[in-house]
Short mmCIF file of C-alpha atoms in Angstrom, two decimals:
data_model
loop_
_atom_site.label_atom_id
_atom_site.label_comp_id
_atom_site.label_asym_id
_atom_site.label_seq_id
_atom_site.Cartn_x
_atom_site.Cartn_y
_atom_site.Cartn_z
CA MET A 1116 -11.45 28.90 15.51
CA ASP A 1117 -8.47 26.78 14.52
CA SER A 1118 -4.93 27.53 15.62
CA MET A 1119 -1.50 26.00 15.20
CA ASN A 1120 0.22 24.44 18.20
CA GLY A 1121 3.98 24.13 18.68
CA ALA A 1122 4.08 20.71 17.03
CA GLY A 1123 2.76 22.11 13.73
CA THR A 1124 -0.65 20.52 13.96
CA LEU A 1125 -3.95 22.32 13.43
CA THR A 1126 -5.93 22.33 16.66
CA GLY A 1127 -9.53 23.21 17.40
CA SER A 1128 -11.37 21.33 14.71
CA GLY A 1129 -10.01 17.93 15.62
CA ARG A 1130 -8.28 17.64 12.16
CA SER A 1131 -4.53 17.71 11.90
CA ARG A 1132 -2.81 19.64 9.16
CA TYR A 1133 0.04 17.17 9.09
CA ALA A 1134 -0.47 13.43 9.24
CA HIS A 1135 0.63 11.65 12.34
CA PRO A 1136 4.29 10.54 11.88
CA LEU A 1137 3.43 6.85 11.93
CA ARG A 1138 0.61 7.29 9.39
CA ARG A 1139 2.91 9.31 7.18
CA LEU A 1140 5.62 6.57 7.36
CA VAL A 1141 3.08 3.88 6.58
CA SER A 1142 1.71 5.85 3.64
CA ILE A 1143 5.16 6.32 2.20
CA GLY A 1144 5.88 2.68 2.87
CA VAL A 1145 2.81 1.56 0.96
CA VAL A 1146 3.80 3.60 -2.05
CA ALA A 1147 7.34 2.27 -1.84
CA THR A 1148 6.01 -1.28 -1.54
CA VAL A 1149 3.96 -0.91 -4.70
CA ALA A 1150 7.02 0.59 -6.46
CA ALA A 1151 9.19 -2.31 -5.30
CA MET A 1152 6.65 -4.84 -6.40
CA ALA A 1153 6.46 -3.23 -9.85
CA ALA A 1154 10.22 -2.93 -10.18
CA SER A 1155 10.92 -6.52 -9.18
CA THR A 1156 8.12 -7.91 -11.35
CA LEU A 1157 9.32 -5.88 -14.32
CA ALA A 1158 12.90 -7.07 -13.74
CA ALA A 1159 11.71 -10.68 -13.48
CA ALA A 1160 9.73 -10.27 -16.78
CA LEU A 1161 12.81 -8.83 -18.46
CA ALA A 1162 14.97 -11.65 -17.15
CA GLN A 1163 12.42 -14.20 -18.51
CA ALA A 1164 12.40 -12.32 -21.83
CA VAL A 1165 16.16 -12.83 -22.19
CA GLY A 1166 15.90 -16.52 -21.41
CA VAL A 1167 16.27 -16.85 -17.61
CA ASP A 1168 14.19 -19.83 -16.43
CA PHE A 1169 12.93 -19.43 -12.85
CA GLU A 1170 12.28 -23.15 -12.49
CA VAL A 1171 12.41 -24.50 -8.95
CA PRO A 1172 14.56 -27.63 -9.13
CA ALA A 1173 12.77 -29.50 -6.30
CA GLY A 1174 9.30 -29.26 -7.78
CA GLY A 1175 10.04 -28.52 -11.43
CA GLU A 1176 7.55 -25.64 -11.44
CA THR A 1177 8.40 -22.18 -12.77
CA ILE A 1178 7.90 -19.19 -10.45
CA PRO A 1179 5.11 -17.07 -11.98
CA LEU A 1180 5.59 -13.28 -12.34
CA ALA A 1181 2.74 -12.78 -9.82
CA GLY A 1182 4.77 -14.71 -7.34
CA PHE A 1183 7.56 -12.23 -7.50
CA ALA A 1184 5.08 -9.40 -6.83
CA VAL A 1185 3.47 -11.19 -3.93
CA VAL A 1186 6.69 -12.10 -2.18
CA THR A 1187 8.12 -8.63 -2.72
CA GLY A 1188 4.95 -7.08 -1.40
CA PHE A 1189 4.86 -9.27 1.70
CA PHE A 1190 8.47 -8.70 2.71
CA SER A 1191 8.31 -5.01 1.85
CA ALA A 1192 5.29 -4.72 4.18
CA VAL A 1193 7.35 -6.45 6.87
CA GLY A 1194 9.99 -3.74 6.32
CA VAL A 1195 7.39 -1.06 6.75
CA VAL A 1196 6.28 -2.66 10.06
CA ILE A 1197 9.93 -2.76 11.24
CA ALA A 1198 10.41 0.90 10.29
CA THR A 1199 7.21 1.84 12.10
CA ALA A 1200 8.34 -0.01 15.21
CA PHE A 1201 11.69 1.78 15.18
CA LEU A 1202 9.98 5.16 14.71
CA ARG A 1203 7.75 4.44 17.65
CA TRP A 1204 10.28 2.87 20.07
CA SER A 1205 13.85 3.82 19.07
CA ALA A 1206 15.84 6.92 19.78
CA ARG A 1207 17.66 6.49 16.47
CA PRO A 1208 15.09 4.89 14.14
CA ALA A 1209 16.81 5.58 10.82
CA LYS A 1210 20.18 4.19 11.94
CA ARG A 1211 18.52 1.08 13.53
CA PHE A 1212 16.40 0.54 10.40
CA VAL A 1213 19.36 0.69 8.01
CA TRP A 1214 21.32 -1.83 10.06
CA THR A 1215 18.34 -4.18 10.40
CA ALA A 1216 17.19 -3.92 6.85
CA GLY A 1217 20.70 -4.33 5.48
CA SER A 1218 21.18 -7.42 7.62
CA LEU A 1219 17.89 -8.90 6.55
CA THR A 1220 18.67 -8.17 2.87
CA ALA A 1221 21.99 -10.02 3.23
CA ILE A 1222 20.16 -12.98 4.83
CA SER A 1223 17.62 -12.90 2.03
CA LEU A 1224 20.36 -13.51 -0.49
CA VAL A 1225 21.19 -16.97 0.95
CA PRO A 1226 18.14 -18.91 -0.30
CA PRO A 1227 18.68 -18.05 -3.95
CA LEU A 1228 22.26 -19.21 -3.60
CA LEU A 1229 21.15 -22.54 -2.11
CA ALA A 1230 18.09 -23.10 -4.31
CA GLY A 1231 20.03 -25.20 -6.84
CA THR A 1232 18.97 -23.15 -9.84
CA ASP A 1233 21.28 -22.46 -12.76
CA ALA A 1234 23.68 -19.49 -12.60
CA ALA A 1235 21.45 -17.18 -14.64
CA ALA A 1236 18.43 -17.80 -12.42
CA THR A 1237 20.56 -17.47 -9.21
CA GLY A 1238 21.99 -14.19 -10.45
CA ALA A 1239 18.54 -12.90 -11.40
CA LEU A 1240 17.00 -13.93 -8.04
CA VAL A 1241 19.79 -12.17 -6.16
CA ALA A 1242 19.36 -9.06 -8.37
CA LEU A 1243 15.58 -9.09 -7.65
CA HIS A 1244 16.24 -9.08 -3.93
CA LEU A 1245 18.60 -6.14 -4.33
CA ILE A 1246 16.18 -4.25 -6.59
CA ALA A 1247 13.48 -4.42 -3.94
CA ALA A 1248 15.92 -3.43 -1.21
CA THR A 1249 17.17 -0.53 -3.30
CA VAL A 1250 13.62 0.83 -3.53
CA MET A 1251 12.50 0.15 0.06
CA ILE A 1252 15.55 0.88 2.27
CA PRO A 1253 16.40 4.37 1.07
CA THR A 1254 12.77 5.44 0.89
CA LEU A 1255 11.95 4.32 4.41
CA THR A 1256 15.26 5.64 5.77
CA ARG A 1257 14.61 9.11 4.33
CA SER A 1258 11.14 9.04 5.77
CA LEU A 1259 12.43 8.03 9.20
CA ARG A 1260 14.98 10.82 9.12
CA ALA A 1261 12.34 13.39 8.07
CA GLN A 1262 10.05 12.20 10.92
CA THR A 1263 12.76 12.58 13.56
CA ASP A 1264 14.53 15.77 12.41
#
């Protein structure tokens, strides 16, 4: 017979009613990562549609839309790993995550400013960083707070 223990998990059958906090955070993080990838790629496509050229001055190549998705996905996944580490090893994971993610977002704004692209591309690249951060940081922060409350 199954019963509930004090932590809110179903015991007896070996299956838990609620996902482990780390698994839940990772699941939410994966969904947020996909949303951030879609949002940044859509924003890049809109920027290209209005005439923004994402040409890299050093190589003369244009950044493809898939490139925005891949880079956003990679760094969003890094954010999920950081959030998971804070959930596992920090007494205040949400607070630590906000400070860390905010700092890393600020640092991520430097390369577009130094890339040597025109003003429209620089502005669009900065906006793309902020769009991804706007999706990821609040979502992971809410999840961290829910896991620790």
